[in-house]
Amino acid sequence: MAKATSFGAVVALIRAAEDLLIKKAGQTSPLDRVSTLRGVYYGTLWSLDYKVESVRSTGGANIRNLGFLTYTGGTIPADPRPAFAGTSIMADLQASQSIRDRGRGIDIGHMLIGLETRSSQVLRTQNFTGQGGTGLEIVTWLGDLGGGAANLAKRRILRPTSVEVIFHNRTSDYGVMDNLEGDAAGYLVACGTTPGGAPQYPPGKGIADALASYLPLGSKAEWAQRAGRFAGALGATVSSAGIVNKAALIDKLADKLYEFAVWYAATRWVTSGELLGPAADKACQHMKGTAREVATVFVTTLSSAIARPPTPIDATGPYPGQSATGPCASSMLKAASTDVGAVRKQLDQWVKELGHLF
């Protein structure tokens, strides 16, 4: 095999990986295979995410792994490397996370982690206190865009910065098109008639089959409807012209994004030493505003994609202006601004309590 550079090629790569997991690891259930393949990208010591994040901060990378473990149901994925031995499949999968194909795109890691998390009713429906949403939301759009809102707030400590950078950046982070398309796929691949519902695999079919049906490789029906179905799962009222209840949906999503932004900033940047002392309070003062700006762009982007299928789920201007700051309402970031050690001790304790899992 090789790095995938098209939708058809990534389906073939996933099919080859599934075949090896069936033959060499006995993973006859697609539920097992999706967990194993998700671990190629997120939440394990061999994942692509861990390789990247551990360079920044080993503690932060371990906390991210604990988060992925929690949000996806508490089971560490099986290590696929023995099944893939003697092949380039592992490297090819990790090199093929973000796929661009003739102006369209998708993030395969986002698709897989959403697909896996949907197998649990609890993780589809129950909110994580203080983090803004359900496991499914956090591993898809909420994690991407809440992290983006936090990043934008952190940038604004130093200089005015447009929200556009969260949706168009050279590092392919946060709300870029392939991430949002991967988030939509995480809700919709193998969903049957219920976006965000439990995965449905016909007998003898697997992840590659479901992905092939979703992508515009043969029938384009699922692809053409994806923005509207995804938006509906988030609470949108949808018409052929776009989202009808934009203002109410922006209010709803902005609150969720703010909660996750605070969590993201504390667990990612306090632990790494990137957000210390007064900077933590200053970033916090921006977060209500950045969360609303990000929510506004997200809802507007979905609405535009609905109105013009099969337009990519890709943000375009005009973008909202920079919001005014307000008082920091987060006790966690207030603590980080005055007693960084206390926050680090709490995060270190979580790692210690669950450290046996790693």
Short mmCIF file of C-alpha atoms in Angstrom, two decimals:
data_model
loop_
_atom_site.label_atom_id
_atom_site.label_comp_id
_atom_site.label_asym_id
_atom_site.label_seq_id
_atom_site.Cartn_x
_atom_site.Cartn_y
_atom_site.Cartn_z
CA MET A 1 0.00 0.00 0.00
CA ALA A 2 0.97 3.67 0.15
CA LYS A 3 -0.21 6.99 1.52
CA ALA A 4 -3.76 7.61 0.31
CA THR A 5 -4.26 10.71 -1.82
CA SER A 6 -7.90 10.28 -2.83
CA PHE A 7 -11.21 9.14 -1.36
CA GLY A 8 -11.03 5.86 -3.27
CA ALA A 9 -7.48 5.20 -2.08
CA VAL A 10 -8.28 5.78 1.60
CA VAL A 11 -11.25 3.39 1.38
CA ALA A 12 -8.91 0.77 -0.12
CA LEU A 13 -6.34 1.41 2.64
CA ILE A 14 -8.92 0.97 5.40
CA ARG A 15 -10.21 -2.18 3.70
CA ALA A 16 -6.68 -3.62 3.64
CA ALA A 17 -6.23 -2.76 7.33
CA GLU A 18 -9.55 -4.41 8.19
CA ASP A 19 -8.57 -7.55 6.27
CA LEU A 20 -5.37 -7.87 8.30
CA LEU A 21 -7.18 -7.28 11.60
CA ILE A 22 -9.67 -10.01 10.71
CA LYS A 23 -7.07 -12.53 9.55
CA LYS A 24 -4.27 -11.90 12.05
CA ALA A 25 -6.03 -10.46 15.11
CA GLY A 26 -9.38 -12.27 14.89
CA GLN A 27 -11.32 -9.00 14.91
CA THR A 28 -14.43 -10.19 13.12
CA SER A 29 -16.62 -7.43 14.59
CA PRO A 30 -16.45 -4.00 12.94
CA LEU A 31 -16.91 -2.50 16.42
CA ASP A 32 -13.55 -3.97 17.44
CA ARG A 33 -11.88 -2.88 14.22
CA VAL A 34 -13.08 0.71 14.45
CA SER A 35 -11.66 0.95 17.98
CA THR A 36 -8.32 -0.48 16.88
CA LEU A 37 -8.11 1.82 13.87
CA ARG A 38 -9.08 4.84 15.96
CA GLY A 39 -6.11 4.04 18.18
CA VAL A 40 -3.84 4.52 15.19
CA TYR A 41 -4.74 8.21 15.36
CA TYR A 42 -5.88 9.02 18.93
CA GLY A 43 -5.68 7.92 22.54
CA THR A 44 -2.83 5.37 22.59
CA LEU A 45 0.93 5.44 23.07
CA TRP A 46 1.32 4.41 19.41
CA SER A 47 -1.13 6.98 18.07
CA LEU A 48 -0.23 9.81 15.73
CA ASP A 49 -1.73 12.31 18.18
CA TYR A 50 0.50 11.07 21.02
CA LYS A 51 3.60 11.33 18.83
CA VAL A 52 2.81 14.97 18.12
CA GLU A 53 1.57 16.03 21.56
CA SER A 54 4.29 14.31 23.61
CA VAL A 55 6.86 16.55 21.92
CA ARG A 56 5.03 19.53 23.42
CA SER A 57 4.41 17.97 26.84
CA THR A 58 4.43 14.34 27.94
CA GLY A 59 2.06 15.19 30.79
CA GLY A 60 -0.29 16.99 28.44
CA ALA A 61 -0.17 14.09 25.97
CA ASN A 62 -1.06 11.65 28.74
CA ILE A 63 -3.98 13.83 29.84
CA ARG A 64 -5.20 13.88 26.23
CA ASN A 65 -4.99 10.09 26.16
CA LEU A 66 -6.96 9.92 29.40
CA GLY A 67 -9.56 12.17 27.83
CA PHE A 68 -9.86 10.03 24.71
CA LEU A 69 -10.10 6.94 26.92
CA THR A 70 -12.93 8.52 28.90
CA TYR A 71 -14.83 9.98 25.95
CA THR A 72 -14.76 6.71 23.98
CA GLY A 73 -15.87 4.38 26.76
CA GLY A 74 -12.85 3.39 28.85
CA THR A 75 -11.35 0.60 26.73
CA ILE A 76 -7.83 0.98 25.35
CA PRO A 77 -7.76 -0.06 21.68
CA ALA A 78 -5.89 -3.21 20.73
CA ASP A 79 -2.40 -2.63 19.37
CA PRO A 80 -2.59 -3.25 15.60
CA ARG A 81 1.15 -3.34 15.02
CA PRO A 82 1.51 -7.14 15.34
CA ALA A 83 -1.25 -7.63 12.76
CA PHE A 84 0.35 -5.05 10.47
CA ALA A 85 3.89 -6.44 10.86
CA GLY A 86 5.77 -6.79 7.60
CA THR A 87 3.59 -4.20 5.88
CA SER A 88 3.55 -0.42 5.58
CA ILE A 89 -0.12 -0.22 6.67
CA MET A 90 0.54 1.50 10.02
CA ALA A 91 2.70 4.22 8.47
CA ASP A 92 0.34 4.57 5.52
CA LEU A 93 -2.69 5.04 7.78
CA GLN A 94 -0.94 7.68 9.86
CA ALA A 95 0.22 9.48 6.72
CA SER A 96 -3.34 9.43 5.37
CA GLN A 97 -5.31 11.07 8.17
CA SER A 98 -6.22 14.18 6.20
CA ILE A 99 -7.43 13.47 2.67
CA ARG A 100 -8.01 16.08 -0.03
CA ASP A 101 -9.68 14.98 -3.25
CA ARG A 102 -10.58 17.48 -5.99
CA GLY A 103 -11.49 20.30 -3.65
CA ARG A 104 -13.20 18.03 -1.13
CA GLY A 105 -11.72 16.70 2.08
CA ILE A 106 -12.11 14.52 5.15
CA ASP A 107 -10.16 13.74 8.31
CA ILE A 108 -10.19 9.96 8.76
CA GLY A 109 -9.18 10.05 12.44
CA HIS A 110 -12.14 12.29 13.26
CA MET A 111 -14.47 9.98 11.36
CA LEU A 112 -13.21 6.88 13.18
CA ILE A 113 -13.36 8.31 16.70
CA GLY A 114 -16.88 9.62 16.14
CA LEU A 115 -17.97 6.28 14.68
CA GLU A 116 -16.50 4.40 17.65
CA THR A 117 -18.01 6.70 20.29
CA ARG A 118 -21.48 6.36 18.78
CA SER A 119 -21.57 2.69 19.78
CA SER A 120 -22.27 3.79 23.40
CA GLN A 121 -25.67 5.28 24.21
CA VAL A 122 -24.22 6.93 27.31
CA LEU A 123 -21.44 8.63 25.36
CA ARG A 124 -23.92 9.79 22.73
CA THR A 125 -26.31 11.34 25.23
CA GLN A 126 -24.70 12.21 28.60
CA ASN A 127 -22.74 15.44 29.11
CA PHE A 128 -19.35 15.51 30.81
CA THR A 129 -19.59 18.03 33.64
CA GLY A 130 -17.53 21.13 33.01
CA GLN A 131 -16.56 20.14 29.47
CA GLY A 132 -19.54 21.37 27.48
CA GLY A 133 -20.98 18.25 25.95
CA THR A 134 -21.19 14.53 25.38
CA GLY A 135 -18.35 12.20 24.51
CA LEU A 136 -19.47 12.19 20.89
CA GLU A 137 -19.52 15.99 20.75
CA ILE A 138 -16.12 16.31 22.42
CA VAL A 139 -14.34 13.87 20.10
CA THR A 140 -15.75 15.65 17.04
CA TRP A 141 -16.88 19.26 16.54
CA LEU A 142 -16.80 20.42 20.17
CA GLY A 143 -13.22 19.35 20.70
CA ASP A 144 -12.12 20.93 17.44
CA LEU A 145 -13.98 24.21 17.79
CA GLY A 146 -13.81 24.54 21.58
CA GLY A 147 -10.06 24.06 21.29
CA GLY A 148 -10.13 26.66 18.53
CA ALA A 149 -11.95 29.15 20.75
CA ALA A 150 -9.32 28.63 23.44
CA ASN A 151 -6.51 29.06 20.93
CA LEU A 152 -8.02 32.28 19.62
CA ALA A 153 -8.33 33.65 23.16
CA LYS A 154 -4.68 32.77 23.84
CA ARG A 155 -3.58 34.51 20.64
CA ARG A 156 -5.45 37.66 21.63
CA ILE A 157 -3.37 38.04 24.78
CA LEU A 158 -0.63 39.28 22.46
CA ARG A 159 -2.41 40.87 19.50
CA PRO A 160 -5.81 41.29 17.80
CA THR A 161 -6.54 38.17 15.75
CA SER A 162 -9.43 37.35 13.42
CA VAL A 163 -11.51 34.23 14.03
CA GLU A 164 -10.68 33.24 10.45
CA VAL A 165 -7.39 31.70 11.65
CA ILE A 166 -9.34 28.97 13.45
CA PHE A 167 -10.92 27.88 10.17
CA HIS A 168 -7.99 28.43 7.82
CA ASN A 169 -4.49 27.69 9.09
CA ARG A 170 -1.35 26.02 7.81
CA THR A 171 -1.27 23.41 10.58
CA SER A 172 -4.68 21.94 9.63
CA ASP A 173 -6.00 22.44 13.17
CA TYR A 174 -9.37 23.24 14.75
CA GLY A 175 -12.07 24.23 12.25
CA VAL A 176 -10.34 23.63 8.92
CA MET A 177 -12.43 22.02 6.21
CA ASP A 178 -11.13 18.45 6.48
CA ASN A 179 -11.64 18.47 10.27
CA LEU A 180 -15.25 19.66 9.96
CA GLU A 181 -15.90 17.13 7.21
CA GLY A 182 -14.41 14.43 9.46
CA ASP A 183 -16.67 15.56 12.30
CA ALA A 184 -19.71 15.31 10.04
CA ALA A 185 -18.61 11.85 8.92
CA GLY A 186 -18.16 10.85 12.56
CA TYR A 187 -21.89 11.48 13.02
CA LEU A 188 -23.08 10.11 9.68
CA VAL A 189 -21.02 7.13 8.48
CA ALA A 190 -23.04 3.95 9.08
CA CYS A 191 -25.77 5.92 10.88
CA GLY A 192 -28.75 4.61 8.93
CA THR A 193 -31.65 6.98 9.41
CA THR A 194 -30.38 8.49 12.69
CA PRO A 195 -27.47 10.96 12.42
CA GLY A 196 -25.30 10.55 15.49
CA GLY A 197 -27.02 7.27 16.36
CA ALA A 198 -25.60 3.80 16.94
CA PRO A 199 -23.54 2.46 14.01
CA GLN A 200 -25.31 0.02 11.73
CA TYR A 201 -23.28 -2.52 9.76
CA PRO A 202 -25.06 -4.92 7.40
CA PRO A 203 -23.92 -8.57 7.71
CA GLY A 204 -20.49 -9.05 6.20
CA LYS A 205 -19.85 -5.32 5.83
CA GLY A 206 -17.33 -3.16 7.65
CA ILE A 207 -15.90 0.31 8.04
CA ALA A 208 -14.56 0.58 4.49
CA ASP A 209 -17.97 -0.36 3.08
CA ALA A 210 -19.76 2.23 5.21
CA LEU A 211 -17.23 4.92 4.31
CA ALA A 212 -17.48 4.07 0.60
CA SER A 213 -21.26 4.52 0.78
CA TYR A 214 -20.85 7.89 2.49
CA LEU A 215 -18.20 9.37 0.21
CA PRO A 216 -19.12 10.46 -3.34
CA LEU A 217 -17.57 7.41 -5.01
CA GLY A 218 -20.69 5.83 -6.50
CA SER A 219 -24.01 7.20 -5.34
CA LYS A 220 -23.62 10.78 -4.18
CA ALA A 221 -26.83 10.88 -2.12
CA GLU A 222 -25.28 10.60 1.36
CA TRP A 223 -22.59 13.14 0.53
CA ALA A 224 -25.07 15.68 -0.85
CA GLN A 225 -27.19 15.52 2.31
CA ARG A 226 -24.41 15.47 4.89
CA ALA A 227 -24.40 19.16 5.96
CA GLY A 228 -28.14 19.19 6.63
CA ARG A 229 -28.13 15.86 8.45
CA PHE A 230 -25.14 16.88 10.57
CA ALA A 231 -26.68 20.25 11.44
CA GLY A 232 -29.95 18.57 12.35
CA ALA A 233 -28.13 16.33 14.82
CA LEU A 234 -26.76 19.47 16.51
CA GLY A 235 -30.22 21.00 16.95
CA ALA A 236 -30.69 22.91 13.70
CA THR A 237 -34.03 23.31 11.99
CA VAL A 238 -33.12 22.81 8.34
CA SER A 239 -34.72 23.94 5.09
CA SER A 240 -33.44 23.94 1.52
CA ALA A 241 -32.25 27.52 2.13
CA GLY A 242 -30.11 26.57 5.14
CA ILE A 243 -30.54 26.70 8.93
CA VAL A 244 -33.77 28.38 10.02
CA ASN A 245 -32.97 28.83 13.74
CA LYS A 246 -29.47 30.28 13.38
CA ALA A 247 -29.57 32.64 16.37
CA ALA A 248 -30.83 30.02 18.81
CA LEU A 249 -28.31 27.46 17.57
CA ILE A 250 -25.44 29.93 17.89
CA ASP A 251 -26.47 30.65 21.50
CA LYS A 252 -26.59 26.93 22.29
CA LEU A 253 -23.26 26.06 20.69
CA ALA A 254 -21.45 29.14 22.06
CA ASP A 255 -22.16 28.02 25.63
CA LYS A 256 -20.82 24.54 24.88
CA LEU A 257 -17.73 25.90 23.16
CA TYR A 258 -16.92 28.20 26.07
CA GLU A 259 -17.05 25.36 28.60
CA PHE A 260 -14.77 23.17 26.54
CA ALA A 261 -12.41 26.06 25.76
CA VAL A 262 -11.77 26.56 29.47
CA TRP A 263 -11.15 22.85 29.98
CA TYR A 264 -8.87 22.69 26.94
CA ALA A 265 -6.77 25.67 28.05
CA ALA A 266 -6.30 24.32 31.58
CA THR A 267 -5.43 20.76 30.62
CA ARG A 268 -3.28 21.57 27.59
CA TRP A 269 -1.44 24.79 28.37
CA VAL A 270 -1.27 24.99 32.16
CA THR A 271 0.35 21.54 32.27
CA SER A 272 2.86 22.45 29.56
CA GLY A 273 3.70 25.82 31.12
CA GLU A 274 2.42 27.74 28.09
CA LEU A 275 -0.31 29.57 30.02
CA LEU A 276 0.98 30.86 33.32
CA GLY A 277 0.08 33.56 35.84
CA PRO A 278 -1.77 36.66 34.58
CA ALA A 279 -1.86 35.28 31.01
CA ALA A 280 -4.35 32.61 32.12
CA ASP A 281 -6.74 35.26 33.41
CA LYS A 282 -6.28 37.40 30.29
CA ALA A 283 -7.02 34.46 27.99
CA CYS A 284 -10.09 33.64 30.06
CA GLN A 285 -11.38 37.20 29.60
CA HIS A 286 -11.49 36.62 25.83
CA MET A 287 -13.10 33.16 25.86
CA LYS A 288 -16.78 34.05 26.02
CA GLY A 289 -16.30 36.24 22.97
CA THR A 290 -14.17 33.81 20.99
CA ALA A 291 -16.63 30.98 21.68
CA ARG A 292 -19.48 33.04 20.24
CA GLU A 293 -17.45 34.06 17.19
CA VAL A 294 -16.49 30.44 16.48
CA ALA A 295 -20.09 29.29 16.96
CA THR A 296 -21.29 32.00 14.58
CA VAL A 297 -18.87 30.96 11.84
CA PHE A 298 -19.66 27.26 12.34
CA VAL A 299 -23.42 27.71 12.07
CA THR A 300 -23.06 30.05 9.10
CA THR A 301 -20.75 27.57 7.36
CA LEU A 302 -23.17 24.68 7.84
CA SER A 303 -26.07 26.80 6.64
CA SER A 304 -24.21 27.78 3.47
CA ALA A 305 -23.26 24.16 2.76
CA ILE A 306 -26.89 23.10 3.18
CA ALA A 307 -28.09 25.76 0.75
CA ARG A 308 -25.53 24.80 -1.91
CA PRO A 309 -24.99 21.03 -1.88
CA PRO A 310 -22.52 19.42 -2.26
CA THR A 311 -20.42 22.47 -1.27
CA PRO A 312 -17.56 21.59 1.13
CA ILE A 313 -18.16 22.39 4.80
CA ASP A 314 -15.57 25.15 4.61
CA ALA A 315 -15.79 28.56 6.28
CA THR A 316 -15.84 31.71 4.17
CA GLY A 317 -16.10 35.41 5.04
CA PRO A 318 -17.26 37.85 6.06
CA TYR A 319 -16.17 36.92 9.58
CA PRO A 320 -17.46 38.49 12.81
CA GLY A 321 -15.28 41.20 14.30
CA GLN A 322 -13.26 40.74 17.48
CA SER A 323 -15.43 40.64 20.60
CA ALA A 324 -14.86 42.76 23.68
CA THR A 325 -13.33 41.11 26.73
CA GLY A 326 -15.26 40.36 29.89
CA PRO A 327 -14.46 39.16 33.42
CA CYS A 328 -13.01 35.68 33.77
CA ALA A 329 -15.79 33.36 34.94
CA SER A 330 -13.66 30.21 35.24
CA SER A 331 -12.47 29.17 38.68
CA MET A 332 -9.96 26.81 37.06
CA LEU A 333 -8.27 29.51 34.99
CA LYS A 334 -8.45 31.99 37.86
CA ALA A 335 -6.56 29.45 39.95
CA ALA A 336 -4.05 29.01 37.15
CA SER A 337 -3.46 32.76 37.14
CA THR A 338 -2.63 32.90 40.85
CA ASP A 339 -1.50 29.39 41.84
CA VAL A 340 -0.36 27.37 38.84
CA GLY A 341 1.01 24.69 41.13
CA ALA A 342 -2.43 23.88 42.52
CA VAL A 343 -3.87 23.27 39.07
CA ARG A 344 -0.89 21.18 38.04
CA LYS A 345 -1.23 19.09 41.20
CA GLN A 346 -4.88 18.37 40.39
CA LEU A 347 -4.06 17.35 36.83
CA ASP A 348 -1.09 15.26 37.99
CA GLN A 349 -3.37 13.50 40.45
CA TRP A 350 -5.75 12.52 37.67
CA VAL A 351 -2.84 11.07 35.70
CA LYS A 352 -1.58 9.21 38.79
CA GLU A 353 -4.99 7.73 39.56
CA LEU A 354 -5.39 6.42 36.02
CA GLY A 355 -1.72 5.91 35.24
CA HIS A 356 -1.97 2.11 35.36
CA LEU A 357 -3.95 2.31 32.13
CA PHE A 358 -0.83 3.49 30.33
#
